Amino acid sequence: MFRIDLSRRLSEFVGVLLFALALVWLIALATYSPTDAVWFFNSGGVTPPLNLVGMAGSFLSEASYQVLGIASYLFPPMLAVVGWFAFWCRPIGAAYTKLIGLALMVACVSSLLDLALGTVDVAGKSFLAGGYAGYGIAVGLMSQLNRTGAFILIVTVLVLSVILATQFSFSRFFSRIGRQAARTSARAGRWWTARRTARQQRRAAKRKAARARKAPEPEETPAPEPTPAAIRVAGAAAAQNGQANDTADAVLADLPLRPPDPEPGELLVDPPQQPAARFALEESEPAALPFDPPEEPEAVNGSSPAPPP
């Protein structure tokens, strides 16, 4: 296992340098100008150069585009990751394996770009998409496998290089995608079921309201017309009830609400008999005749009495 066997202070120093180099490389690639004077490539260009990193940036960007094309943008992030590990004094496990994986990744990306794009335009200047390195790899593979076979082989090696250079696991990645897809599908199914149930309930409520509006009101059955005999019987009963009610009302009107309070020094006597009790007693006793019947004459000499005139 390869470890950054440096003191902490030196590790931080190396990490900062790698961060700075990654930033300079990225700015040089982003501000490339084909008119700049570049060592070895274009000595008669414009000076001072338009590249933000100066002559060094112009040379670095020109060389990167010529050799690797657009694949040159892979180097700044790689340097930043290595600088991060160095700054925090973290060991890089299986460093040689990762280094081989990174080299294969750069070669595969550059050749794949050459197969897919051919040439690209950068700031008005045409470059090979994968640089001369990618072009050479692509041409060599196509001479043996043709374009389709070269494409399949490059993609296969690219996947293997990702596994070597990183701790990325495609099996875990796809299993995680499968679980997420299953959860999303279940959530969508529950949402669809709830929506369908709510829609059915709304439809049932609308049908019930429509039936309630269309339901006929119950007709009132007219009362039968009374016959003459029923009218006479009802009139007689009403007359009797009216007379009884009038008599009861008159009797109750004569009754005092409460007995008067006795005066001071007055003897307390039993209250008089209530009219209702008196009336009940009188009703229970037979009424006295208004006149006495005439006495029958005595029979004389056994003869029958004379009839009354």
mmCIF file with all atom_site columns, N, CA and C in Angstrom, residues 117-156:
data_model
loop_
_atom_site.group_PDB
_atom_site.id
_atom_site.type_symbol
_atom_site.label_atom_id
_atom_site.label_alt_id
_atom_site.label_comp_id
_atom_site.label_asym_id
_atom_site.label_entity_id
_atom_site.label_seq_id
_atom_site.pdbx_PDB_ins_code
_atom_site.Cartn_x
_atom_site.Cartn_y
_atom_site.Cartn_z
_atom_site.occupancy
_atom_site.B_iso_or_equiv
_atom_site.pdbx_formal_charge
_atom_site.auth_seq_id
_atom_site.auth_comp_id
_atom_site.auth_asym_id
_atom_site.auth_atom_id
_atom_site.pdbx_PDB_model_num
ATOM 1   N N  . LEU A 1 117 ? -16.404 12.419 -32.320 1.00 0.00 ? 117 LEU A N  1
ATOM 2   C CA . LEU A 1 117 ? -16.477 13.805 -32.788 1.00 0.00 ? 117 LEU A CA 1
ATOM 3   C C  . LEU A 1 117 ? -15.527 14.113 -33.941 1.00 0.00 ? 117 LEU A C  1
ATOM 4   N N  . GLY A 1 118 ? -14.429 13.467 -33.998 1.00 0.00 ? 118 GLY A N  1
ATOM 5   C CA . GLY A 1 118 ? -13.458 13.770 -35.053 1.00 0.00 ? 118 GLY A CA 1
ATOM 6   C C  . GLY A 1 118 ? -12.639 14.997 -34.712 1.00 0.00 ? 118 GLY A C  1
ATOM 7   N N  . THR A 1 119 ? -13.131 16.169 -35.092 1.00 0.00 ? 119 THR A N  1
ATOM 8   C CA . THR A 1 119 ? -12.439 17.432 -34.797 1.00 0.00 ? 119 THR A CA 1
ATOM 9   C C  . THR A 1 119 ? -13.379 18.375 -34.063 1.00 0.00 ? 119 THR A C  1
ATOM 10  N N  . VAL A 1 120 ? -12.796 19.283 -33.283 1.00 0.00 ? 120 VAL A N  1
ATOM 11  C CA . VAL A 1 120 ? -13.566 20.294 -32.556 1.00 0.00 ? 120 VAL A CA 1
ATOM 12  C C  . VAL A 1 120 ? -12.908 21.647 -32.782 1.00 0.00 ? 120 VAL A C  1
ATOM 13  N N  . ASP A 1 121 ? -13.693 22.706 -32.585 1.00 0.00 ? 121 ASP A N  1
ATOM 14  C CA . ASP A 1 121 ? -13.199 24.074 -32.746 1.00 0.00 ? 121 ASP A CA 1
ATOM 15  C C  . ASP A 1 121 ? -13.007 24.698 -31.370 1.00 0.00 ? 121 ASP A C  1
ATOM 16  N N  . VAL A 1 122 ? -11.807 25.163 -31.090 1.00 0.00 ? 122 VAL A N  1
ATOM 17  C CA . VAL A 1 122 ? -11.486 25.802 -29.812 1.00 0.00 ? 122 VAL A CA 1
ATOM 18  C C  . VAL A 1 122 ? -10.976 27.203 -30.110 1.00 0.00 ? 122 VAL A C  1
ATOM 19  N N  . ALA A 1 123 ? -11.756 28.206 -29.736 1.00 0.00 ? 123 ALA A N  1
ATOM 20  C CA . ALA A 1 123 ? -11.377 29.619 -29.917 1.00 0.00 ? 123 ALA A CA 1
ATOM 21  C C  . ALA A 1 123 ? -11.024 29.924 -31.375 1.00 0.00 ? 123 ALA A C  1
ATOM 22  N N  . GLY A 1 124 ? -11.749 29.304 -32.296 1.00 0.00 ? 124 GLY A N  1
ATOM 23  C CA . GLY A 1 124 ? -11.515 29.563 -33.712 1.00 0.00 ? 124 GLY A CA 1
ATOM 24  C C  . GLY A 1 124 ? -10.462 28.693 -34.355 1.00 0.00 ? 124 GLY A C  1
ATOM 25  N N  . LYS A 1 125 ? -9.883  27.773 -33.651 1.00 0.00 ? 125 LYS A N  1
ATOM 26  C CA . LYS A 1 125 ? -8.863  26.888 -34.213 1.00 0.00 ? 125 LYS A CA 1
ATOM 27  C C  . LYS A 1 125 ? -9.336  25.450 -34.113 1.00 0.00 ? 125 LYS A C  1
ATOM 28  N N  . SER A 1 126 ? -9.121  24.682 -35.164 1.00 0.00 ? 126 SER A N  1
ATOM 29  C CA . SER A 1 126 ? -9.582  23.300 -35.220 1.00 0.00 ? 126 SER A CA 1
ATOM 30  C C  . SER A 1 126 ? -8.533  22.377 -34.614 1.00 0.00 ? 126 SER A C  1
ATOM 31  N N  . PHE A 1 127 ? -9.006  21.484 -33.724 1.00 0.00 ? 127 PHE A N  1
ATOM 32  C CA . PHE A 1 127 ? -8.152  20.482 -33.092 1.00 0.00 ? 127 PHE A CA 1
ATOM 33  C C  . PHE A 1 127 ? -8.811  19.113 -33.255 1.00 0.00 ? 127 PHE A C  1
ATOM 34  N N  . LEU A 1 128 ? -7.988  18.085 -33.196 1.00 0.00 ? 128 LEU A N  1
ATOM 35  C CA . LEU A 1 128 ? -8.531  16.731 -33.082 1.00 0.00 ? 128 LEU A CA 1
ATOM 36  C C  . LEU A 1 128 ? -9.208  16.590 -31.716 1.00 0.00 ? 128 LEU A C  1
ATOM 37  N N  . ALA A 1 129 ? -10.416 16.017 -31.694 1.00 0.00 ? 129 ALA A N  1
ATOM 38  C CA . ALA A 1 129 ? -11.182 15.944 -30.443 1.00 0.00 ? 129 ALA A CA 1
ATOM 39  C C  . ALA A 1 129 ? -10.420 15.189 -29.368 1.00 0.00 ? 129 ALA A C  1
ATOM 40  N N  . GLY A 1 130 ? -9.696  14.151 -29.754 1.00 0.00 ? 130 GLY A N  1
ATOM 41  C CA . GLY A 1 130 ? -8.916  13.390 -28.785 1.00 0.00 ? 130 GLY A CA 1
ATOM 42  C C  . GLY A 1 130 ? -7.437  13.643 -28.868 1.00 0.00 ? 130 GLY A C  1
ATOM 43  N N  . GLY A 1 131 ? -7.049  14.667 -29.599 1.00 0.00 ? 131 GLY A N  1
ATOM 44  C CA . GLY A 1 131 ? -5.619  14.941 -29.761 1.00 0.00 ? 131 GLY A CA 1
ATOM 45  C C  . GLY A 1 131 ? -4.948  13.863 -30.601 1.00 0.00 ? 131 GLY A C  1
ATOM 46  N N  . TYR A 1 132 ? -3.632  14.012 -30.762 1.00 0.00 ? 132 TYR A N  1
ATOM 47  C CA . TYR A 1 132 ? -2.880  13.030 -31.540 1.00 0.00 ? 132 TYR A CA 1
ATOM 48  C C  . TYR A 1 132 ? -2.835  11.673 -30.839 1.00 0.00 ? 132 TYR A C  1
ATOM 49  N N  . ALA A 1 133 ? -2.867  11.677 -29.529 1.00 0.00 ? 133 ALA A N  1
ATOM 50  C CA . ALA A 1 133 ? -2.870  10.404 -28.800 1.00 0.00 ? 133 ALA A CA 1
ATOM 51  C C  . ALA A 1 133 ? -4.171  9.644  -29.051 1.00 0.00 ? 133 ALA A C  1
ATOM 52  N N  . GLY A 1 134 ? -5.296  10.307 -28.919 1.00 0.00 ? 134 GLY A N  1
ATOM 53  C CA . GLY A 1 134 ? -6.574  9.651  -29.172 1.00 0.00 ? 134 GLY A CA 1
ATOM 54  C C  . GLY A 1 134 ? -6.735  9.229  -30.619 1.00 0.00 ? 134 GLY A C  1
ATOM 55  N N  . TYR A 1 135 ? -6.234  10.065 -31.521 1.00 0.00 ? 135 TYR A N  1
ATOM 56  C CA . TYR A 1 135 ? -6.331  9.727  -32.943 1.00 0.00 ? 135 TYR A CA 1
ATOM 57  C C  . TYR A 1 135 ? -5.517  8.473  -33.255 1.00 0.00 ? 135 TYR A C  1
ATOM 58  N N  . GLY A 1 136 ? -4.316  8.392  -32.709 1.00 0.00 ? 136 GLY A N  1
ATOM 59  C CA . GLY A 1 136 ? -3.485  7.208  -32.962 1.00 0.00 ? 136 GLY A CA 1
ATOM 60  C C  . GLY A 1 136 ? -4.122  5.946  -32.418 1.00 0.00 ? 136 GLY A C  1
ATOM 61  N N  . ILE A 1 137 ? -4.672  5.989  -31.199 1.00 0.00 ? 137 ILE A N  1
ATOM 62  C CA . ILE A 1 137 ? -5.315  4.802  -30.616 1.00 0.00 ? 137 ILE A CA 1
ATOM 63  C C  . ILE A 1 137 ? -6.535  4.398  -31.435 1.00 0.00 ? 137 ILE A C  1
ATOM 64  N N  . ALA A 1 138 ? -7.357  5.374  -31.824 1.00 0.00 ? 138 ALA A N  1
ATOM 65  C CA . ALA A 1 138 ? -8.566  5.063  -32.583 1.00 0.00 ? 138 ALA A CA 1
ATOM 66  C C  . ALA A 1 138 ? -8.234  4.465  -33.948 1.00 0.00 ? 138 ALA A C  1
ATOM 67  N N  . VAL A 1 139 ? -7.267  5.038  -34.630 1.00 0.00 ? 139 VAL A N  1
ATOM 68  C CA . VAL A 1 139 ? -6.894  4.513  -35.953 1.00 0.00 ? 139 VAL A CA 1
ATOM 69  C C  . VAL A 1 139 ? -6.335  3.099  -35.826 1.00 0.00 ? 139 VAL A C  1
ATOM 70  N N  . GLY A 1 140 ? -5.502  2.849  -34.830 1.00 0.00 ? 140 GLY A N  1
ATOM 71  C CA . GLY A 1 140 ? -4.952  1.507  -34.643 1.00 0.00 ? 140 GLY A CA 1
ATOM 72  C C  . GLY A 1 140 ? -6.030  0.475  -34.360 1.00 0.00 ? 140 GLY A C  1
ATOM 73  N N  . LEU A 1 141 ? -7.019  0.819  -33.531 1.00 0.00 ? 141 LEU A N  1
ATOM 74  C CA . LEU A 1 141 ? -8.094  -0.130 -33.230 1.00 0.00 ? 141 LEU A CA 1
ATOM 75  C C  . LEU A 1 141 ? -9.015  -0.336 -34.430 1.00 0.00 ? 141 LEU A C  1
ATOM 76  N N  . MET A 1 142 ? -9.310  0.731  -35.169 1.00 0.00 ? 142 MET A N  1
ATOM 77  C CA . MET A 1 142 ? -10.196 0.580  -36.329 1.00 0.00 ? 142 MET A CA 1
ATOM 78  C C  . MET A 1 142 ? -9.549  -0.247 -37.432 1.00 0.00 ? 142 MET A C  1
ATOM 79  N N  . SER A 1 143 ? -8.242  -0.222 -37.509 1.00 0.00 ? 143 SER A N  1
ATOM 80  C CA . SER A 1 143 ? -7.587  -1.040 -38.529 1.00 0.00 ? 143 SER A CA 1
ATOM 81  C C  . SER A 1 143 ? -7.730  -2.530 -38.250 1.00 0.00 ? 143 SER A C  1
ATOM 82  N N  . GLN A 1 144 ? -7.980  -2.897 -37.006 1.00 0.00 ? 144 GLN A N  1
ATOM 83  C CA . GLN A 1 144 ? -8.122  -4.301 -36.637 1.00 0.00 ? 144 GLN A CA 1
ATOM 84  C C  . GLN A 1 144 ? -9.578  -4.704 -36.373 1.00 0.00 ? 144 GLN A C  1
ATOM 85  N N  . LEU A 1 145 ? -10.369 -3.803 -35.812 1.00 0.00 ? 145 LEU A N  1
ATOM 86  C CA . LEU A 1 145 ? -11.735 -4.143 -35.378 1.00 0.00 ? 145 LEU A CA 1
ATOM 87  C C  . LEU A 1 145 ? -12.820 -3.357 -36.110 1.00 0.00 ? 145 LEU A C  1
ATOM 88  N N  . ASN A 1 146 ? -12.422 -2.489 -37.001 1.00 0.00 ? 146 ASN A N  1
ATOM 89  C CA . ASN A 1 146 ? -13.356 -1.562 -37.641 1.00 0.00 ? 146 ASN A CA 1
ATOM 90  C C  . ASN A 1 146 ? -13.949 -0.619 -36.585 1.00 0.00 ? 146 ASN A C  1
ATOM 91  N N  . ARG A 1 147 ? -14.837 0.228  -37.023 1.00 0.00 ? 147 ARG A N  1
ATOM 92  C CA . ARG A 1 147 ? -15.314 1.295  -36.119 1.00 0.00 ? 147 ARG A CA 1
ATOM 93  C C  . ARG A 1 147 ? -16.166 0.734  -34.981 1.00 0.00 ? 147 ARG A C  1
ATOM 94  N N  . THR A 1 148 ? -17.071 -0.184 -35.284 1.00 0.00 ? 148 THR A N  1
ATOM 95  C CA . THR A 1 148 ? -17.965 -0.720 -34.243 1.00 0.00 ? 148 THR A CA 1
ATOM 96  C C  . THR A 1 148 ? -17.187 -1.522 -33.209 1.00 0.00 ? 148 THR A C  1
ATOM 97  N N  . GLY A 1 149 ? -16.312 -2.399 -33.652 1.00 0.00 ? 149 GLY A N  1
ATOM 98  C CA . GLY A 1 149 ? -15.523 -3.187 -32.706 1.00 0.00 ? 149 GLY A CA 1
ATOM 99  C C  . GLY A 1 149 ? -14.614 -2.322 -31.863 1.00 0.00 ? 149 GLY A C  1
ATOM 100 N N  . ALA A 1 150 ? -14.013 -1.292 -32.476 1.00 0.00 ? 150 ALA A N  1
ATOM 101 C CA . ALA A 1 150 ? -13.152 -0.386 -31.712 1.00 0.00 ? 150 ALA A CA 1
ATOM 102 C C  . ALA A 1 150 ? -13.962 0.360  -30.657 1.00 0.00 ? 150 ALA A C  1
ATOM 103 N N  . PHE A 1 151 ? -15.173 0.759  -31.008 1.00 0.00 ? 151 PHE A N  1
ATOM 104 C CA . PHE A 1 151 ? -16.023 1.476  -30.045 1.00 0.00 ? 151 PHE A CA 1
ATOM 105 C C  . PHE A 1 151 ? -16.363 0.582  -28.860 1.00 0.00 ? 151 PHE A C  1
ATOM 106 N N  . ILE A 1 152 ? -16.740 -0.676 -29.112 1.00 0.00 ? 152 ILE A N  1
ATOM 107 C CA . ILE A 1 152 ? -17.095 -1.592 -28.021 1.00 0.00 ? 152 ILE A CA 1
ATOM 108 C C  . ILE A 1 152 ? -15.887 -1.844 -27.120 1.00 0.00 ? 152 ILE A C  1
ATOM 109 N N  . LEU A 1 153 ? -14.729 -2.056 -27.719 1.00 0.00 ? 153 LEU A N  1
ATOM 110 C CA . LEU A 1 153 ? -13.532 -2.314 -26.918 1.00 0.00 ? 153 LEU A CA 1
ATOM 111 C C  . LEU A 1 153 ? -13.155 -1.104 -26.075 1.00 0.00 ? 153 LEU A C  1
ATOM 112 N N  . ILE A 1 154 ? -13.233 0.078  -26.637 1.00 0.00 ? 154 ILE A N  1
ATOM 113 C CA . ILE A 1 154 ? -12.870 1.291  -25.883 1.00 0.00 ? 154 ILE A CA 1
ATOM 114 C C  . ILE A 1 154 ? -13.820 1.499  -24.709 1.00 0.00 ? 154 ILE A C  1
ATOM 115 N N  . VAL A 1 155 ? -15.126 1.300  -24.916 1.00 0.00 ? 155 VAL A N  1
ATOM 116 C CA . VAL A 1 155 ? -16.091 1.472  -23.822 1.00 0.00 ? 155 VAL A CA 1
ATOM 117 C C  . VAL A 1 155 ? -15.840 0.442  -22.726 1.00 0.00 ? 155 VAL A C  1
ATOM 118 N N  . THR A 1 156 ? -15.530 -0.796 -23.107 1.00 0.00 ? 156 THR A N  1
ATOM 119 C CA . THR A 1 156 ? -15.260 -1.835 -22.106 1.00 0.00 ? 156 THR A CA 1
ATOM 120 C C  . THR A 1 156 ? -14.040 -1.488 -21.256 1.00 0.00 ? 156 THR A C  1
#
